[in-house]
DNA sequence: ACTGGTACATGGTAACACCGAGTACCAGTA
DNA sequence: TACTGGTACTCGGTGTTACCATGTACCAGT
C-alpha cells in the first residue's frame, strides 16, 4: 500500500496510546508491534517523536530500565490523563469512521 | 464532538472527491453537504483550499456558471485522474480502517 | 576490530486542515 | 437609498502532524 502517511495523521498517536494501554512497553517494541499490525511503513523516528509528545503532554508515565540485549529502554504506561485521551480518541474514531463509511455507502 | 481536525487530515480531501464524484457541484454546496453528513465543523475556507488543490493537481474539470441567487459558481467534476485518485483513496481507507479496528478489537 | 541488532534523540521538511480577512453578487426591506 | 443577510470564491498565514536523515550508544557474536 502506497503512502499512507497523510491518512495516518491524527490516528497514529492514538494507535500508540492503545498499544501502551495494552501493556507497559517501550519505543522500539511499539514500532515492531505497529509493523506487525500492518502499519508497515511506520518507522522508529516517528514513534519516538510521538512518545516525546505524549510525555510532554503528561499522558504517560516513564520508567527507564536496563536491557539485557542493548541500551536502556524507556518504558511507557498510561496515566489517568492518558486513559482519558485514549477514550476520546476512540470516540472520535468511531464518529468519523461511521460518517466516512456512510458517505461511501450512499455513493454505492 | 470536539476538535476532529487532526483526524480529518488525509481523509477530508477524499470526502470532497467522493461528493464531486456523486454529481457535478460547487464549493459552497459541497460545504453544506459535508455539514449535513456530520462533518459539522468543516468550513468554507477549508473546502475551497481543497478544491484549489484538486484543480492544481489536475484531478477535476472546472466550469464557471452564473447563479440566480448570488455570484457565479465554479462547478467541479472528476476527470479520469480524479476517479483514479478517488479509488486509491477508498483503498487506503479500507486498509487503514481495517487495521485500526483490528487494533481496537484485540484490546477489548 | 568489525558487524548487526537493539534503543533513543533531534533538526528539518512537506502536507494538511484551519483561520481570518477580504471581495463581490443578489434579494428583501425599512 | 441604505442596510442586512445569504450566497460564493480567494488568499496569506498558522499549528499540528508524520516522516526523513543523521547521530549517538549499548551489546553479542565472529
mmCIF file with all atom_site columns, C-alpha atoms in Angstrom, chain A residues 3-105:
data_model
loop_
_atom_site.group_PDB
_atom_site.id
_atom_site.type_symbol
_atom_site.label_atom_id
_atom_site.label_alt_id
_atom_site.label_comp_id
_atom_site.label_asym_id
_atom_site.label_entity_id
_atom_site.label_seq_id
_atom_site.pdbx_PDB_ins_code
_atom_site.Cartn_x
_atom_site.Cartn_y
_atom_site.Cartn_z
_atom_site.occupancy
_atom_site.B_iso_or_equiv
_atom_site.pdbx_formal_charge
_atom_site.auth_seq_id
_atom_site.auth_comp_id
_atom_site.auth_asym_id
_atom_site.auth_atom_id
_atom_site.pdbx_PDB_model_num
ATOM 1   C CA . UNK A 1 3   ? 1.956   6.346  1.026  1.00 0.00 ? 3   UNK A CA 1
ATOM 2   C CA . UNK A 1 4   ? -0.494  6.204  3.885  1.00 0.00 ? 4   UNK A CA 1
ATOM 3   C CA . UNK A 1 5   ? 1.197   8.906  5.898  1.00 0.00 ? 5   UNK A CA 1
ATOM 4   C CA . UNK A 1 6   ? -1.320  11.676 5.337  1.00 0.00 ? 6   UNK A CA 1
ATOM 5   C CA . UNK A 1 7   ? -4.187  9.418  6.288  1.00 0.00 ? 7   UNK A CA 1
ATOM 6   C CA . UNK A 1 8   ? -2.394  8.314  9.441  1.00 0.00 ? 8   UNK A CA 1
ATOM 7   C CA . UNK A 1 9   ? -2.192  11.872 10.700 1.00 0.00 ? 9   UNK A CA 1
ATOM 8   C CA . UNK A 1 10  ? -4.258  12.199 13.818 1.00 0.00 ? 10  UNK A CA 1
ATOM 9   C CA . UNK A 1 11  ? -4.681  8.446  14.199 1.00 0.00 ? 11  UNK A CA 1
ATOM 10  C CA . UNK A 1 12  ? -1.170  7.128  14.652 1.00 0.00 ? 12  UNK A CA 1
ATOM 11  C CA . UNK A 1 13  ? -0.793  8.834  18.018 1.00 0.00 ? 13  UNK A CA 1
ATOM 12  C CA . UNK A 1 14  ? -3.994  7.154  19.157 1.00 0.00 ? 14  UNK A CA 1
ATOM 13  C CA . UNK A 1 15  ? -2.682  3.791  17.997 1.00 0.00 ? 15  UNK A CA 1
ATOM 14  C CA . UNK A 1 16  ? 0.453   4.295  20.045 1.00 0.00 ? 16  UNK A CA 1
ATOM 15  C CA . UNK A 1 17  ? -1.695  5.176  23.060 1.00 0.00 ? 17  UNK A CA 1
ATOM 16  C CA . UNK A 1 18  ? -3.675  1.989  22.530 1.00 0.00 ? 18  UNK A CA 1
ATOM 17  C CA . UNK A 1 19  ? -0.539  -0.153 22.362 1.00 0.00 ? 19  UNK A CA 1
ATOM 18  C CA . UNK A 1 20  ? 0.789   1.412  25.544 1.00 0.00 ? 20  UNK A CA 1
ATOM 19  C CA . UNK A 1 21  ? -2.609  0.971  27.160 1.00 0.00 ? 21  UNK A CA 1
ATOM 20  C CA . UNK A 1 22  ? -2.417  -2.748 26.470 1.00 0.00 ? 22  UNK A CA 1
ATOM 21  C CA . UNK A 1 23  ? 0.802   -3.167 28.392 1.00 0.00 ? 23  UNK A CA 1
ATOM 22  C CA . UNK A 1 24  ? 3.734   -1.155 29.603 1.00 0.00 ? 24  UNK A CA 1
ATOM 23  C CA . UNK A 1 25  ? 6.214   -1.073 26.758 1.00 0.00 ? 25  UNK A CA 1
ATOM 24  C CA . UNK A 1 26  ? 8.944   0.939  25.036 1.00 0.00 ? 26  UNK A CA 1
ATOM 25  C CA . UNK A 1 27  ? 9.548   2.717  21.750 1.00 0.00 ? 27  UNK A CA 1
ATOM 26  C CA . UNK A 1 28  ? 11.440  0.097  19.826 1.00 0.00 ? 28  UNK A CA 1
ATOM 27  C CA . UNK A 1 29  ? 8.899   -2.606 20.720 1.00 0.00 ? 29  UNK A CA 1
ATOM 28  C CA . UNK A 1 30  ? 5.980   -0.311 19.887 1.00 0.00 ? 30  UNK A CA 1
ATOM 29  C CA . UNK A 1 31  ? 7.414   0.219  16.419 1.00 0.00 ? 31  UNK A CA 1
ATOM 30  C CA . UNK A 1 32  ? 7.724   -3.536 15.875 1.00 0.00 ? 32  UNK A CA 1
ATOM 31  C CA . UNK A 1 33  ? 4.188   -4.081 17.149 1.00 0.00 ? 33  UNK A CA 1
ATOM 32  C CA . UNK A 1 34  ? 2.744   -1.467 14.798 1.00 0.00 ? 34  UNK A CA 1
ATOM 33  C CA . UNK A 1 35  ? 4.636   -3.007 11.889 1.00 0.00 ? 35  UNK A CA 1
ATOM 34  C CA . UNK A 1 36  ? 3.147   -6.396 12.796 1.00 0.00 ? 36  UNK A CA 1
ATOM 35  C CA . UNK A 1 37  ? -0.316  -4.859 12.881 1.00 0.00 ? 37  UNK A CA 1
ATOM 36  C CA . UNK A 1 38  ? 0.016   -3.748 9.274  1.00 0.00 ? 38  UNK A CA 1
ATOM 37  C CA . UNK A 1 39  ? 1.354   -0.244 9.754  1.00 0.00 ? 39  UNK A CA 1
ATOM 38  C CA . UNK A 1 40  ? 4.351   -1.409 7.801  1.00 0.00 ? 40  UNK A CA 1
ATOM 39  C CA . UNK A 1 41  ? 5.924   1.916  6.933  1.00 0.00 ? 41  UNK A CA 1
ATOM 40  C CA . UNK A 1 42  ? 5.906   3.339  10.440 1.00 0.00 ? 42  UNK A CA 1
ATOM 41  C CA . UNK A 1 43  ? 9.479   3.861  11.442 1.00 0.00 ? 43  UNK A CA 1
ATOM 42  C CA . UNK A 1 44  ? 11.252  4.330  14.757 1.00 0.00 ? 44  UNK A CA 1
ATOM 43  C CA . UNK A 1 45  ? 11.824  8.055  14.416 1.00 0.00 ? 45  UNK A CA 1
ATOM 44  C CA . UNK A 1 46  ? 8.097   8.616  14.033 1.00 0.00 ? 46  UNK A CA 1
ATOM 45  C CA . UNK A 1 47  ? 7.246   6.618  17.136 1.00 0.00 ? 47  UNK A CA 1
ATOM 46  C CA . UNK A 1 48  ? 9.858   8.366  19.226 1.00 0.00 ? 48  UNK A CA 1
ATOM 47  C CA . UNK A 1 49  ? 8.551   11.802 18.315 1.00 0.00 ? 49  UNK A CA 1
ATOM 48  C CA . UNK A 1 50  ? 5.071   10.667 19.295 1.00 0.00 ? 50  UNK A CA 1
ATOM 49  C CA . UNK A 1 51  ? 6.353   9.284  22.617 1.00 0.00 ? 51  UNK A CA 1
ATOM 50  C CA . UNK A 1 52  ? 8.157   12.510 23.430 1.00 0.00 ? 52  UNK A CA 1
ATOM 51  C CA . UNK A 1 53  ? 4.977   14.393 22.639 1.00 0.00 ? 53  UNK A CA 1
ATOM 52  C CA . UNK A 1 54  ? 2.904   12.128 24.881 1.00 0.00 ? 54  UNK A CA 1
ATOM 53  C CA . UNK A 1 55  ? 5.400   12.650 27.657 1.00 0.00 ? 55  UNK A CA 1
ATOM 54  C CA . UNK A 1 56  ? 5.439   16.414 27.160 1.00 0.00 ? 56  UNK A CA 1
ATOM 55  C CA . UNK A 1 57  ? 1.634   16.458 27.260 1.00 0.00 ? 57  UNK A CA 1
ATOM 56  C CA . UNK A 1 58  ? 1.557   14.493 30.500 1.00 0.00 ? 58  UNK A CA 1
ATOM 57  C CA . UNK A 1 59  ? -0.303  11.454 29.180 1.00 0.00 ? 59  UNK A CA 1
ATOM 58  C CA . UNK A 1 60  ? 2.229   8.802  30.163 1.00 0.00 ? 60  UNK A CA 1
ATOM 59  C CA . UNK A 1 61  ? 4.490   7.693  32.988 1.00 0.00 ? 61  UNK A CA 1
ATOM 60  C CA . UNK A 1 62  ? 8.054   6.904  32.038 1.00 0.00 ? 62  UNK A CA 1
ATOM 61  C CA . UNK A 1 63  ? 10.482  4.470  33.643 1.00 0.00 ? 63  UNK A CA 1
ATOM 62  C CA . UNK A 1 64  ? 13.982  3.796  32.405 1.00 0.00 ? 64  UNK A CA 1
ATOM 63  C CA . UNK A 1 65  ? 15.215  0.246  32.809 1.00 0.00 ? 65  UNK A CA 1
ATOM 64  C CA . UNK A 1 66  ? 18.328  -1.563 31.618 1.00 0.00 ? 66  UNK A CA 1
ATOM 65  C CA . UNK A 1 67  ? 18.079  -4.106 28.839 1.00 0.00 ? 67  UNK A CA 1
ATOM 66  C CA . UNK A 1 68  ? 19.996  -7.357 28.547 1.00 0.00 ? 68  UNK A CA 1
ATOM 67  C CA . UNK A 1 69  ? 20.420  -7.055 24.815 1.00 0.00 ? 69  UNK A CA 1
ATOM 68  C CA . UNK A 1 70  ? 21.190  -3.384 24.229 1.00 0.00 ? 70  UNK A CA 1
ATOM 69  C CA . UNK A 1 71  ? 20.936  0.134  25.573 1.00 0.00 ? 71  UNK A CA 1
ATOM 70  C CA . UNK A 1 72  ? 18.479  1.017  28.357 1.00 0.00 ? 72  UNK A CA 1
ATOM 71  C CA . UNK A 1 73  ? 14.786  1.166  27.492 1.00 0.00 ? 73  UNK A CA 1
ATOM 72  C CA . UNK A 1 74  ? 12.265  3.839  28.331 1.00 0.00 ? 74  UNK A CA 1
ATOM 73  C CA . UNK A 1 75  ? 9.085   2.077  29.399 1.00 0.00 ? 75  UNK A CA 1
ATOM 74  C CA . UNK A 1 76  ? 5.805   3.932  28.975 1.00 0.00 ? 76  UNK A CA 1
ATOM 75  C CA . UNK A 1 77  ? 2.454   3.411  30.681 1.00 0.00 ? 77  UNK A CA 1
ATOM 76  C CA . UNK A 1 78  ? -0.766  5.423  30.556 1.00 0.00 ? 78  UNK A CA 1
ATOM 77  C CA . UNK A 1 79  ? -1.748  7.609  33.469 1.00 0.00 ? 79  UNK A CA 1
ATOM 78  C CA . UNK A 1 80  ? -5.260  8.888  34.108 1.00 0.00 ? 80  UNK A CA 1
ATOM 79  C CA . UNK A 1 81  ? -4.976  11.661 31.536 1.00 0.00 ? 81  UNK A CA 1
ATOM 80  C CA . UNK A 1 82  ? -3.639  9.161  29.022 1.00 0.00 ? 82  UNK A CA 1
ATOM 81  C CA . UNK A 1 83  ? -6.528  6.784  29.527 1.00 0.00 ? 83  UNK A CA 1
ATOM 82  C CA . UNK A 1 84  ? -8.971  9.656  29.116 1.00 0.00 ? 84  UNK A CA 1
ATOM 83  C CA . UNK A 1 85  ? -7.234  10.781 25.950 1.00 0.00 ? 85  UNK A CA 1
ATOM 84  C CA . UNK A 1 86  ? -7.366  7.230  24.622 1.00 0.00 ? 86  UNK A CA 1
ATOM 85  C CA . UNK A 1 87  ? -11.102 7.084  25.281 1.00 0.00 ? 87  UNK A CA 1
ATOM 86  C CA . UNK A 1 88  ? -11.553 10.389 23.463 1.00 0.00 ? 88  UNK A CA 1
ATOM 87  C CA . UNK A 1 89  ? -9.512  9.047  20.572 1.00 0.00 ? 89  UNK A CA 1
ATOM 88  C CA . UNK A 1 90  ? -11.760 6.012  20.137 1.00 0.00 ? 90  UNK A CA 1
ATOM 89  C CA . UNK A 1 91  ? -14.871 8.176  20.403 1.00 0.00 ? 91  UNK A CA 1
ATOM 90  C CA . UNK A 1 92  ? -13.569 10.429 17.651 1.00 0.00 ? 92  UNK A CA 1
ATOM 91  C CA . UNK A 1 93  ? -12.545 7.459  15.561 1.00 0.00 ? 93  UNK A CA 1
ATOM 92  C CA . UNK A 1 94  ? -15.977 5.907  15.827 1.00 0.00 ? 94  UNK A CA 1
ATOM 93  C CA . UNK A 1 95  ? -17.654 9.191  14.956 1.00 0.00 ? 95  UNK A CA 1
ATOM 94  C CA . UNK A 1 96  ? -15.521 9.910  11.914 1.00 0.00 ? 96  UNK A CA 1
ATOM 95  C CA . UNK A 1 97  ? -15.253 6.386  10.564 1.00 0.00 ? 97  UNK A CA 1
ATOM 96  C CA . UNK A 1 98  ? -19.026 5.963  10.791 1.00 0.00 ? 98  UNK A CA 1
ATOM 97  C CA . UNK A 1 99  ? -19.555 9.128  8.777  1.00 0.00 ? 99  UNK A CA 1
ATOM 98  C CA . UNK A 1 100 ? -16.989 8.275  6.160  1.00 0.00 ? 100 UNK A CA 1
ATOM 99  C CA . UNK A 1 101 ? -18.393 4.789  5.724  1.00 0.00 ? 101 UNK A CA 1
ATOM 100 C CA . UNK A 1 102 ? -21.854 6.261  5.371  1.00 0.00 ? 102 UNK A CA 1
ATOM 101 C CA . UNK A 1 103 ? -20.618 8.624  2.700  1.00 0.00 ? 103 UNK A CA 1
ATOM 102 C CA . UNK A 1 104 ? -19.065 5.678  0.913  1.00 0.00 ? 104 UNK A CA 1
ATOM 103 C CA . UNK A 1 105 ? -22.218 3.569  1.047  1.00 0.00 ? 105 UNK A CA 1
#
